[in-house]
PDB file of N, CA and C in Angstrom:
ATOM      1  N   MET A   1     -89.547  73.755 -26.151  1.00 42.00           N
ATOM      2  CA  MET A   1     -89.257  75.060 -25.583  1.00 42.00           C
ATOM      3  C   MET A   1     -88.083  75.661 -26.343  1.00 42.00           C
ATOM      4  N   LYS A   2     -88.240  76.877 -26.800  1.00 42.00           N
ATOM      5  CA  LYS A   2     -87.186  77.583 -27.517  1.00 42.00           C
ATOM      6  C   LYS A   2     -86.487  78.545 -26.583  1.00 42.00           C
ATOM      7  N   LEU A   3     -85.176  78.607 -26.728  1.00 42.00           N
ATOM      8  CA  LEU A   3     -84.393  79.538 -25.940  1.00 42.00           C
ATOM      9  C   LEU A   3     -84.110  80.747 -26.805  1.00 42.00           C
ATOM     10  N   LYS A   4     -84.562  81.895 -26.351  1.00 44.00           N
ATOM     11  CA  LYS A   4     -84.287  83.134 -27.074  1.00 44.00           C
ATOM     12  C   LYS A   4     -82.939  83.656 -26.622  1.00 44.00           C
ATOM     13  N   LEU A   5     -82.053  83.897 -27.579  1.00 39.00           N
ATOM     14  CA  LEU A   5     -80.731  84.401 -27.244  1.00 39.00           C
ATOM     15  C   LEU A   5     -80.739  85.920 -27.231  1.00 39.00           C
ATOM     16  N   ASN A   6     -80.598  86.478 -26.076  1.00 41.00           N
ATOM     17  CA  ASN A   6     -80.398  87.911 -25.922  1.00 41.00           C
ATOM     18  C   ASN A   6     -79.166  88.095 -25.046  1.00 41.00           C
ATOM     19  N   CYS A   7     -78.824  89.300 -24.742  1.00 42.00           N
ATOM     20  CA  CYS A   7     -77.601  89.568 -23.967  1.00 42.00           C
ATOM     21  C   CYS A   7     -77.609  88.838 -22.632  1.00 42.00           C
ATOM     22  N   GLY A   8     -78.717  88.818 -21.948  1.00 45.00           N
ATOM     23  CA  GLY A   8     -78.807  88.154 -20.646  1.00 45.00           C
ATOM     24  C   GLY A   8     -78.635  86.656 -20.778  1.00 45.00           C
ATOM     25  N   ASN A   9     -79.283  86.047 -21.778  1.00 45.00           N
ATOM     26  CA  ASN A   9     -79.178  84.608 -21.977  1.00 45.00           C
ATOM     27  C   ASN A   9     -77.775  84.205 -22.420  1.00 45.00           C
ATOM     28  N   ILE A  10     -77.155  85.011 -23.276  1.00 51.00           N
ATOM     29  CA  ILE A  10     -75.801  84.703 -23.732  1.00 51.00           C
ATOM     30  C   ILE A  10     -74.833  84.761 -22.555  1.00 51.00           C
ATOM     31  N   PHE A  11     -75.007  85.757 -21.675  1.00 54.00           N
ATOM     32  CA  PHE A  11     -74.149  85.865 -20.495  1.00 54.00           C
ATOM     33  C   PHE A  11     -74.341  84.645 -19.592  1.00 54.00           C
ATOM     34  N   LEU A  12     -75.591  84.234 -19.387  1.00 52.00           N
ATOM     35  CA  LEU A  12     -75.887  83.081 -18.539  1.00 52.00           C
ATOM     36  C   LEU A  12     -75.293  81.813 -19.139  1.00 52.00           C
ATOM     37  N   LEU A  13     -75.434  81.642 -20.441  1.00 50.00           N
ATOM     38  CA  LEU A  13     -74.880  80.472 -21.113  1.00 50.00           C
ATOM     39  C   LEU A  13     -73.353  80.450 -20.989  1.00 50.00           C
ATOM     40  N   ALA A  14     -72.708  81.590 -21.180  1.00 53.00           N
ATOM     41  CA  ALA A  14     -71.252  81.676 -21.062  1.00 53.00           C
ATOM     42  C   ALA A  14     -70.807  81.363 -19.633  1.00 53.00           C
ATOM     43  N   ALA A  15     -71.550  81.843 -18.653  1.00 54.00           N
ATOM     44  CA  ALA A  15     -71.204  81.583 -17.252  1.00 54.00           C
ATOM     45  C   ALA A  15     -71.337  80.099 -16.925  1.00 54.00           C
ATOM     46  N   LEU A  16     -72.398  79.468 -17.413  1.00 54.00           N
ATOM     47  CA  LEU A  16     -72.594  78.043 -17.158  1.00 54.00           C
ATOM     48  C   LEU A  16     -71.524  77.202 -17.844  1.00 54.00           C
ATOM     49  N   LEU A  17     -71.149  77.572 -19.053  1.00 54.00           N
ATOM     50  CA  LEU A  17     -70.085  76.852 -19.750  1.00 54.00           C
ATOM     51  C   LEU A  17     -68.751  77.024 -19.032  1.00 54.00           C
ATOM     52  N   GLY A  18     -68.523  78.195 -18.480  1.00 56.00           N
ATOM     53  CA  GLY A  18     -67.295  78.435 -17.721  1.00 56.00           C
ATOM     54  C   GLY A  18     -67.219  77.566 -16.471  1.00 56.00           C
ATOM     55  N   LEU A  19     -68.375  77.313 -15.839  1.00 55.00           N
ATOM     56  CA  LEU A  19     -68.402  76.458 -14.657  1.00 55.00           C
ATOM     57  C   LEU A  19     -68.157  74.999 -15.015  1.00 55.00           C
ATOM     58  N   ALA A  20     -68.453  74.631 -16.244  1.00 53.00           N
ATOM     59  CA  ALA A  20     -68.269  73.247 -16.673  1.00 53.00           C
ATOM     60  C   ALA A  20     -66.832  72.950 -17.092  1.00 53.00           C
ATOM     61  N   ALA A  21     -65.972  73.965 -17.120  1.00 54.00           N
ATOM     62  CA  ALA A  21     -64.576  73.751 -17.513  1.00 54.00           C
ATOM     63  C   ALA A  21     -63.892  72.843 -16.492  1.00 54.00           C
ATOM     64  N   PRO A  22     -62.992  71.988 -16.937  1.00 62.00           N
ATOM     65  CA  PRO A  22     -62.329  71.083 -15.993  1.00 62.00           C
ATOM     66  C   PRO A  22     -61.492  71.834 -14.968  1.00 62.00           C
ATOM     67  N   ALA A  23     -61.507  71.315 -13.742  1.00 61.00           N
ATOM     68  CA  ALA A  23     -60.705  71.920 -12.672  1.00 61.00           C
ATOM     69  C   ALA A  23     -59.248  71.524 -12.848  1.00 61.00           C
ATOM     70  N   ARG A  24     -58.359  72.344 -12.364  1.00 67.00           N
ATOM     71  CA  ARG A  24     -56.932  72.051 -12.440  1.00 67.00           C
ATOM     72  C   ARG A  24     -56.440  71.570 -11.087  1.00 67.00           C
ATOM     73  N   ALA A  25     -55.424  70.748 -11.135  1.00 66.00           N
ATOM     74  CA  ALA A  25     -54.826  70.234  -9.908  1.00 66.00           C
ATOM     75  C   ALA A  25     -54.066  71.350  -9.197  1.00 66.00           C
ATOM     76  N   VAL A  26     -54.037  71.271  -7.880  1.00 78.00           N
ATOM     77  CA  VAL A  26     -53.315  72.252  -7.075  1.00 78.00           C
ATOM     78  C   VAL A  26     -51.988  71.633  -6.665  1.00 78.00           C
ATOM     79  N   LEU A  27     -50.903  72.266  -7.058  1.00 85.00           N
ATOM     80  CA  LEU A  27     -49.566  71.753  -6.769  1.00 85.00           C
ATOM     81  C   LEU A  27     -49.051  72.339  -5.459  1.00 85.00           C
ATOM     82  N   VAL A  28     -48.526  71.476  -4.603  1.00 84.00           N
ATOM     83  CA  VAL A  28     -47.852  71.928  -3.383  1.00 84.00           C
ATOM     84  C   VAL A  28     -46.420  71.408  -3.424  1.00 84.00           C
ATOM     85  N   GLU A  29     -45.510  72.170  -2.870  1.00 89.00           N
ATOM     86  CA  GLU A  29     -44.110  71.758  -2.815  1.00 89.00           C
ATOM     87  C   GLU A  29     -43.572  71.954  -1.412  1.00 89.00           C
ATOM     88  N   ASN A  30     -42.979  70.921  -0.879  1.00 89.00           N
ATOM     89  CA  ASN A  30     -42.365  70.950   0.447  1.00 89.00           C
ATOM     90  C   ASN A  30     -43.313  71.470   1.525  1.00 89.00           C
ATOM     91  N   SER A  31     -44.562  71.068   1.433  1.00 90.00           N
ATOM     92  CA  SER A  31     -45.563  71.501   2.408  1.00 90.00           C
ATOM     93  C   SER A  31     -45.448  70.642   3.671  1.00 90.00           C
ATOM     94  N   PRO A  32     -45.211  71.262   4.833  1.00 92.00           N
ATOM     95  CA  PRO A  32     -45.078  70.468   6.061  1.00 92.00           C
ATOM     96  C   PRO A  32     -46.412  69.857   6.471  1.00 92.00           C
ATOM     97  N   ILE A  33     -46.359  68.596   6.877  1.00 90.00           N
ATOM     98  CA  ILE A  33     -47.540  67.905   7.389  1.00 90.00           C
ATOM     99  C   ILE A  33     -47.126  67.125   8.634  1.00 90.00           C
ATOM    100  N   THR A  34     -48.093  66.789   9.455  1.00 91.00           N
ATOM    101  CA  THR A  34     -47.845  65.975  10.638  1.00 91.00           C
ATOM    102  C   THR A  34     -48.754  64.760  10.573  1.00 91.00           C
ATOM    103  N   LEU A  35     -48.168  63.574  10.692  1.00 88.00           N
ATOM    104  CA  LEU A  35     -48.929  62.332  10.725  1.00 88.00           C
ATOM    105  C   LEU A  35     -48.729  61.674  12.079  1.00 88.00           C
ATOM    106  N   VAL A  36     -49.774  61.001  12.555  1.00 88.00           N
ATOM    107  CA  VAL A  36     -49.697  60.316  13.845  1.00 88.00           C
ATOM    108  C   VAL A  36     -49.956  58.829  13.617  1.00 88.00           C
ATOM    109  N   PRO A  37     -48.909  58.000  13.735  1.00 88.00           N
ATOM    110  CA  PRO A  37     -49.083  56.553  13.572  1.00 88.00           C
ATOM    111  C   PRO A  37     -49.727  55.938  14.813  1.00 88.00           C
ATOM    112  N   PRO A  38     -49.971  54.621  14.802  1.00 89.00           N
ATOM    113  CA  PRO A  38     -50.655  53.968  15.926  1.00 89.00           C
ATOM    114  C   PRO A  38     -49.990  54.134  17.291  1.00 89.00           C
ATOM    115  N   ASP A  39     -48.672  54.340  17.333  1.00 88.00           N
ATOM    116  CA  ASP A  39     -48.014  54.484  18.641  1.00 88.00           C
ATOM    117  C   ASP A  39     -48.172  55.880  19.235  1.00 88.00           C
ATOM    118  N   GLY A  40     -48.793  56.809  18.492  1.00 89.00           N
ATOM    119  CA  GLY A  40     -49.060  58.150  18.999  1.00 89.00           C
ATOM    120  C   GLY A  40     -47.930  59.138  18.854  1.00 89.00           C
ATOM    121  N   GLN A  41     -46.766  58.703  18.381  1.00 88.00           N
ATOM    122  CA  GLN A  41     -45.618  59.601  18.189  1.00 88.00           C
ATOM    123  C   GLN A  41     -45.837  60.375  16.896  1.00 88.00           C
ATOM    124  N   SER A  42     -45.987  61.690  16.969  1.00 90.00           N
ATOM    125  CA  SER A  42     -46.249  62.471  15.756  1.00 90.00           C
ATOM    126  C   SER A  42     -44.984  62.587  14.904  1.00 90.00           C
ATOM    127  N   LEU A  43     -45.188  62.536  13.587  1.00 92.00           N
ATOM    128  CA  LEU A  43     -44.087  62.633  12.630  1.00 92.00           C
ATOM    129  C   LEU A  43     -44.225  63.901  11.823  1.00 92.00           C
ATOM    130  N   SER A  44     -43.175  64.708  11.775  1.00 94.00           N
ATOM    131  CA  SER A  44     -43.147  65.899  10.943  1.00 94.00           C
ATOM    132  C   SER A  44     -42.560  65.508   9.592  1.00 94.00           C
ATOM    133  N   LEU A  45     -43.383  65.607   8.559  1.00 92.00           N
ATOM    134  CA  LEU A  45     -42.990  65.187   7.221  1.00 92.00           C
ATOM    135  C   LEU A  45     -43.280  66.304   6.229  1.00 92.00           C
ATOM    136  N   PHE A  46     -43.008  66.037   4.961  1.00 93.00           N
ATOM    137  CA  PHE A  46     -43.248  67.013   3.897  1.00 93.00           C
ATOM    138  C   PHE A  46     -44.006  66.348   2.763  1.00 93.00           C
ATOM    139  N   LEU A  47     -44.799  67.161   2.064  1.00 92.00           N
ATOM    140  CA  LEU A  47     -45.611  66.689   0.950  1.00 92.00           C
ATOM    141  C   LEU A  47     -45.307  67.532  -0.275  1.00 92.00           C
ATOM    142  N   THR A  48     -45.099  66.873  -1.406  1.00 93.00           N
ATOM    143  CA  THR A  48     -44.930  67.553  -2.685  1.00 93.00           C
ATOM    144  C   THR A  48     -45.794  66.833  -3.708  1.00 93.00           C
ATOM    145  N   GLY A  49     -46.508  67.593  -4.526  1.00 90.00           N
ATOM    146  CA  GLY A  49     -47.315  67.006  -5.586  1.00 90.00           C
ATOM    147  C   GLY A  49     -48.703  67.599  -5.641  1.00 90.00           C
ATOM    148  N   ASP A  50     -49.614  66.855  -6.275  1.00 86.00           N
ATOM    149  CA  ASP A  50     -51.013  67.266  -6.355  1.00 86.00           C
ATOM    150  C   ASP A  50     -51.883  66.079  -5.945  1.00 86.00           C
ATOM    151  N   GLU A  51     -53.198  66.181  -6.202  1.00 82.00           N
ATOM    152  CA  GLU A  51     -54.078  65.107  -5.750  1.00 82.00           C
ATOM    153  C   GLU A  51     -53.924  63.826  -6.565  1.00 82.00           C
ATOM    154  N   PHE A  52     -53.242  63.890  -7.688  1.00 86.00           N
ATOM    155  CA  PHE A  52     -53.060  62.707  -8.528  1.00 86.00           C
ATOM    156  C   PHE A  52     -51.706  62.033  -8.308  1.00 86.00           C
ATOM    157  N   HIS A  53     -50.661  62.805  -8.191  1.00 86.00           N
ATOM    158  CA  HIS A  53     -49.307  62.289  -8.007  1.00 86.00           C
ATOM    159  C   HIS A  53     -48.648  63.086  -6.885  1.00 86.00           C
ATOM    160  N   HIS A  54     -48.267  62.412  -5.825  1.00 88.00           N
ATOM    161  CA  HIS A  54     -47.652  63.109  -4.699  1.00 88.00           C
ATOM    162  C   HIS A  54     -46.650  62.203  -4.007  1.00 88.00           C
ATOM    163  N   ARG A  55     -45.855  62.834  -3.191  1.00 92.00           N
ATOM    164  CA  ARG A  55     -44.804  62.133  -2.453  1.00 92.00           C
ATOM    165  C   ARG A  55     -44.725  62.707  -1.052  1.00 92.00           C
ATOM    166  N   VAL A  56     -44.646  61.833  -0.059  1.00 93.00           N
ATOM    167  CA  VAL A  56     -44.458  62.232   1.339  1.00 93.00           C
ATOM    168  C   VAL A  56     -43.064  61.759   1.734  1.00 93.00           C
ATOM    169  N   TYR A  57     -42.314  62.621   2.405  1.00 94.00           N
ATOM    170  CA  TYR A  57     -40.922  62.311   2.728  1.00 94.00           C
ATOM    171  C   TYR A  57     -40.506  63.019   4.005  1.00 94.00           C
ATOM    172  N   ASP A  58     -39.386  62.530   4.574  1.00 95.00           N
ATOM    173  CA  ASP A  58     -38.878  63.130   5.806  1.00 95.00           C
ATOM    174  C   ASP A  58     -37.925  64.287   5.493  1.00 95.00           C
ATOM    175  N   LYS A  59     -37.345  64.883   6.530  1.00 95.00           N
ATOM    176  CA  LYS A  59     -36.484  66.061   6.350  1.00 95.00           C
ATOM    177  C   LYS A  59     -35.226  65.759   5.550  1.00 95.00           C
ATOM    178  N   ASN A  60     -34.848  64.480   5.456  1.00 95.00           N
ATOM    179  CA  ASN A  60     -33.666  64.096   4.693  1.00 95.00           C
ATOM    180  C   ASN A  60     -34.000  63.613   3.284  1.00 95.00           C
ATOM    181  N   GLY A  61     -35.257  63.678   2.913  1.00 95.00           N
ATOM    182  CA  GLY A  61     -35.662  63.325   1.560  1.00 95.00           C
ATOM    183  C   GLY A  61     -36.017  61.871   1.341  1.00 95.00           C
ATOM    184  N   TYR A  62     -36.100  61.066   2.396  1.00 95.00           N
ATOM    185  CA  TYR A  62     -36.466  59.655   2.251  1.00 95.00           C
ATOM    186  C   TYR A  62     -37.983  59.526   2.148  1.00 95.00           C
ATOM    187  N   THR A  63     -38.447  58.829   1.130  1.00 94.00           N
ATOM    188  CA  THR A  63     -39.880  58.666   0.887  1.00 94.00           C
ATOM    189  C   THR A  63     -40.481  57.715   1.919  1.00 94.00           C
ATOM    190  N   VAL A  64     -41.648  58.096   2.433  1.00 95.00           N
ATOM    191  CA  VAL A  64     -42.355  57.266   3.403  1.00 95.00           C
ATOM    192  C   VAL A  64     -43.754  56.950   2.875  1.00 95.00           C
ATOM    193  N   ILE A  65     -44.266  55.804   3.295  1.00 94.00           N
ATOM    194  CA  ILE A  65     -45.637  55.414   2.971  1.00 94.00           C
ATOM    195  C   ILE A  65     -46.226  54.689   4.175  1.00 94.00           C
ATOM    196  N   LYS A  66     -47.542  54.575   4.183  1.00 93.00           N
ATOM    197  CA  LYS A  66     -48.213  53.871   5.273  1.00 93.00           C
ATOM    198  C   LYS A  66     -48.236  52.378   4.955  1.00 93.00           C
ATOM    199  N   ASP A  67     -47.842  51.583   5.927  1.00 94.00           N
ATOM    200  CA  ASP A  67     -47.905  50.136   5.781  1.00 94.00           C
ATOM    201  C   ASP A  67     -49.335  49.713   6.113  1.00 94.00           C
ATOM    202  N   PRO A  68     -50.082  49.217   5.136  1.00 93.00           N
ATOM    203  CA  PRO A  68     -51.481  48.868   5.417  1.00 93.00           C
ATOM    204  C   PRO A  68     -51.637  47.737   6.433  1.00 93.00           C
ATOM    205  N   ALA A  69     -50.621  46.899   6.566  1.00 94.00           N
ATOM    206  CA  ALA A  69     -50.705  45.789   7.515  1.00 94.00           C
ATOM    207  C   ALA A  69     -50.581  46.241   8.965  1.00 94.00           C
ATOM    208  N   THR A  70     -49.735  47.257   9.217  1.00 93.00           N
ATOM    209  CA  THR A  70     -49.483  47.685  10.596  1.00 93.00           C
ATOM    210  C   THR A  70     -50.062  49.059  10.924  1.00 93.00           C
ATOM    211  N   GLY A  71     -50.288  49.883   9.892  1.00 92.00           N
ATOM    212  CA  GLY A  71     -50.752  51.249  10.107  1.00 92.00           C
ATOM    213  C   GLY A  71     -49.629  52.231  10.377  1.00 92.00           C
ATOM    214  N   PHE A  72     -48.387  51.744  10.478  1.00 93.00           N
ATOM    215  CA  PHE A  72     -47.238  52.616  10.729  1.00 93.00           C
ATOM    216  C   PHE A  72     -46.749  53.266   9.439  1.00 93.00           C
ATOM    217  N   ILE A  73     -46.114  54.422   9.596  1.00 94.00           N
ATOM    218  CA  ILE A  73     -45.469  55.118   8.481  1.00 94.00           C
ATOM    219  C   ILE A  73     -44.070  54.538   8.381  1.00 94.00           C
ATOM    220  N   VAL A  74     -43.735  53.963   7.234  1.00 95.00           N
ATOM    221  CA  VAL A  74     -42.447  53.292   7.050  1.00 95.00           C
ATOM    222  C   VAL A  74     -41.730  53.877   5.839  1.00 95.00           C
ATOM    223  N   TYR A  75     -40.431  53.638   5.784  1.00 95.00           N
ATOM    224  CA  TYR A  75     -39.660  54.065   4.628  1.00 95.00           C
ATOM    225  C   TYR A  75     -39.974  53.134   3.464  1.00 95.00           C
ATOM    226  N   ALA A  76     -40.149  53.731   2.301  1.00 94.00           N
ATOM    227  CA  ALA A  76     -40.513  52.969   1.109  1.00 94.00           C
ATOM    228  C   ALA A  76     -39.285  52.324   0.484  1.00 94.00           C
ATOM    229  N   VAL A  77     -39.487  51.155  -0.079  1.00 93.00           N
ATOM    230  CA  VAL A  77     -38.453  50.467  -0.848  1.00 93.00           C
ATOM    231  C   VAL A  77     -39.015  50.203  -2.245  1.00 93.00           C
ATOM    232  N   LYS A  78     -38.122  50.095  -3.201  1.00 91.00           N
ATOM    233  CA  LYS A  78     -38.538  49.879  -4.583  1.00 91.00           C
ATOM    234  C   LYS A  78     -38.447  48.396  -4.919  1.00 91.00           C
ATOM    235  N   GLU A  79     -39.574  47.836  -5.378  1.00 91.00           N
ATOM    236  CA  GLU A  79     -39.614  46.443  -5.818  1.00 91.00           C
ATOM    237  C   GLU A  79     -40.305  46.395  -7.168  1.00 91.00           C
ATOM    238  N   GLN A  80     -39.611  45.888  -8.157  1.00 94.00           N
ATOM    239  CA  GLN A  80     -40.148  45.757  -9.510  1.00 94.00           C
ATOM    240  C   GLN A  80     -40.712  47.092 -10.020  1.00 94.00           C
ATOM    241  N   GLY A  81     -39.970  48.177  -9.737  1.00 91.00           N
ATOM    242  CA  GLY A  81     -40.359  49.497 -10.218  1.00 91.00           C
ATOM    243  C   GLY A  81     -41.464  50.178  -9.439  1.00 91.00           C
ATOM    244  N   ARG A  82     -41.916  49.582  -8.347  1.00 93.00           N
ATOM    245  CA  ARG A  82     -42.981  50.182  -7.532  1.00 93.00           C
ATOM    246  C   ARG A  82     -42.492  50.408  -6.115  1.00 93.00           C
ATOM    247  N   LEU A  83     -43.051  51.431  -5.465  1.00 91.00           N
ATOM    248  CA  LEU A  83     -42.731  51.678  -4.057  1.00 91.00           C
ATOM    249  C   LEU A  83     -43.655  50.843  -3.182  1.00 91.00           C
ATOM    250  N   VAL A  84     -43.054  50.126  -2.254  1.00 94.00           N
ATOM    251  CA  VAL A  84     -43.803  49.287  -1.322  1.00 94.00           C
ATOM    252  C   VAL A  84     -43.296  49.567   0.089  1.00 94.00           C
ATOM    253  N   PRO A  85     -44.087  49.231   1.113  1.00 95.00           N
ATOM    254  CA  PRO A  85     -43.633  49.464   2.487  1.00 95.00           C
ATOM    255  C   PRO A  85     -42.400  48.636   2.818  1.00 95.00           C
ATOM    256  N   GLY A  86     -41.410  49.296   3.413  1.00 94.00           N
ATOM    257  CA  GLY A  86     -40.211  48.608   3.887  1.00 94.00           C
ATOM    258  C   GLY A  86     -40.380  48.215   5.338  1.00 94.00           C
ATOM    259  N   SER A  87     -39.311  47.724   5.933  1.00 94.00           N
ATOM    260  CA  SER A  87     -39.382  47.276   7.326  1.00 94.00           C
ATOM    261  C   SER A  87     -38.956  48.344   8.327  1.00 94.00           C
ATOM    262  N   LEU A  88     -38.386  49.471   7.843  1.00 95.00           N
ATOM    263  CA  LEU A  88     -37.914  50.519   8.748  1.00 95.00           C
ATOM    264  C   LEU A  88     -39.028  51.522   9.034  1.00 95.00           C
ATOM    265  N   VAL A  89     -39.273  51.766  10.303  1.00 95.00           N
ATOM    266  CA  VAL A  89     -40.338  52.675  10.721  1.00 95.00           C
ATOM    267  C   VAL A  89     -39.806  54.106  10.729  1.00 95.00           C
ATOM    268  N   ALA A  90     -40.538  55.002  10.093  1.00 94.00           N
ATOM    269  CA  ALA A  90     -40.149  56.419  10.032  1.00 94.00           C
ATOM    270  C   ALA A  90     -40.172  57.026  11.430  1.00 94.00           C
ATOM    271  N   GLY A  91     -39.140  57.827  11.724  1.00 91.00           N
ATOM    272  CA  GLY A  91     -39.038  58.471  13.015  1.00 91.00           C
ATOM    273  C   GLY A  91     -38.403  57.602  14.082  1.00 91.00           C
ATOM    274  N   ARG A  92     -38.223  56.341  13.810  1.00 92.00           N
ATOM    275  CA  ARG A  92     -37.634  55.420  14.773  1.00 92.00           C
ATOM    276  C   ARG A  92     -36.343  54.793  14.232  1.00 92.00           C
ATOM    277  N   ASP A  93     -36.360  54.384  12.958  1.00 93.00           N
ATOM    278  CA  ASP A  93     -35.206  53.711  12.358  1.00 93.00           C
ATOM    279  C   ASP A  93     -34.421  54.670  11.453  1.00 93.00           C
ATOM    280  N   ASP A  94     -33.179  54.305  11.150  1.00 93.00           N
ATOM    281  CA  ASP A  94     -32.282  55.138  10.343  1.00 93.00           C
ATOM    282  C   ASP A  94     -32.165  54.588   8.911  1.00 93.00           C
ATOM    283  N   PRO A  95     -32.797  55.246   7.933  1.00 93.00           N
ATOM    284  CA  PRO A  95     -32.725  54.743   6.555  1.00 93.00           C
ATOM    285  C   PRO A  95     -31.326  54.881   5.956  1.00 93.00           C
ATOM    286  N   ALA A  96     -30.549  55.877   6.378  1.00 91.00           N
ATOM    287  CA  ALA A  96     -29.199  56.059   5.845  1.00 91.00           C
ATOM    288  C   ALA A  96     -28.306  54.895   6.272  1.00 91.00           C
ATOM    289  N   GLY A  97     -28.442  54.445   7.506  1.00 89.00           N
ATOM    290  CA  GLY A  97     -27.665  53.325   8.001  1.00 89.00           C
ATOM    291  C   GLY A  97     -27.995  52.026   7.274  1.00 89.00           C
ATOM    292  N   ALA A  98     -29.226  51.945   6.740  1.00 88.00           N
ATOM    293  CA  ALA A  98     -29.645  50.759   5.997  1.00 88.00           C
ATOM    294  C   ALA A  98     -29.366  50.906   4.503  1.00 88.00           C
ATOM    295  N   LYS A  99     -28.663  51.978   4.154  1.00 84.00           N
ATOM    296  CA  LYS A  99     -28.279  52.263   2.756  1.00 84.00           C
ATOM    297  C   LYS A  99     -29.458  52.494   1.829  1.00 84.00           C
ATOM    298  N   PHE A 100     -30.525  53.088   2.368  1.00 84.00           N
ATOM    299  CA  PHE A 100     -31.645  53.510   1.535  1.00 84.00           C
ATOM    300  C   PHE A 100     -31.203  54.749   0.762  1.00 84.00           C
ATOM    301  N   GLU A 101     -31.835  54.989  -0.368  1.00 83.00           N
ATOM    302  CA  GLU A 101     -31.539  56.173  -1.167  1.00 83.00           C
ATOM    303  C   GLU A 101     -32.624  57.224  -0.949  1.00 83.00           C
ATOM    304  N   PRO A 102     -32.239  58.482  -0.680  1.00 87.00           N
ATOM    305  CA  PRO A 102     -33.252  59.530  -0.596  1.00 87.00           C
ATOM    306  C   PRO A 102     -33.938  59.702  -1.953  1.00 87.00           C
ATOM    307  N   GLY A 103     -35.145  60.196  -1.903  1.00 82.00           N
ATOM    308  CA  GLY A 103     -35.876  60.426  -3.163  1.00 82.00           C
ATOM    309  C   GLY A 103     -36.604  59.227  -3.504  1.00 82.00           C
TER     310      GLY A 103
END
């Protein structure tokens, strides 16, 4: 089958090629979110980043992550260059008193 190139076909080809262009990530900064851990106490947090690299943190800038073992949102600690769940529960414990660093 041969494709005849005329104005209509060229427009259609250009439109299809435009749809095949890679999508770009959507960046959000300081976007408020609410998470509900297993105890039902809602947490007001913030999200910055895109779908590939993002960070969730509290109003004081302390990074939080979900502990897969308990399901609770906890303050993150750095171990061997990676963020892992700490023992302090977000919204309940004080990360500043435990000398955690914001960010």
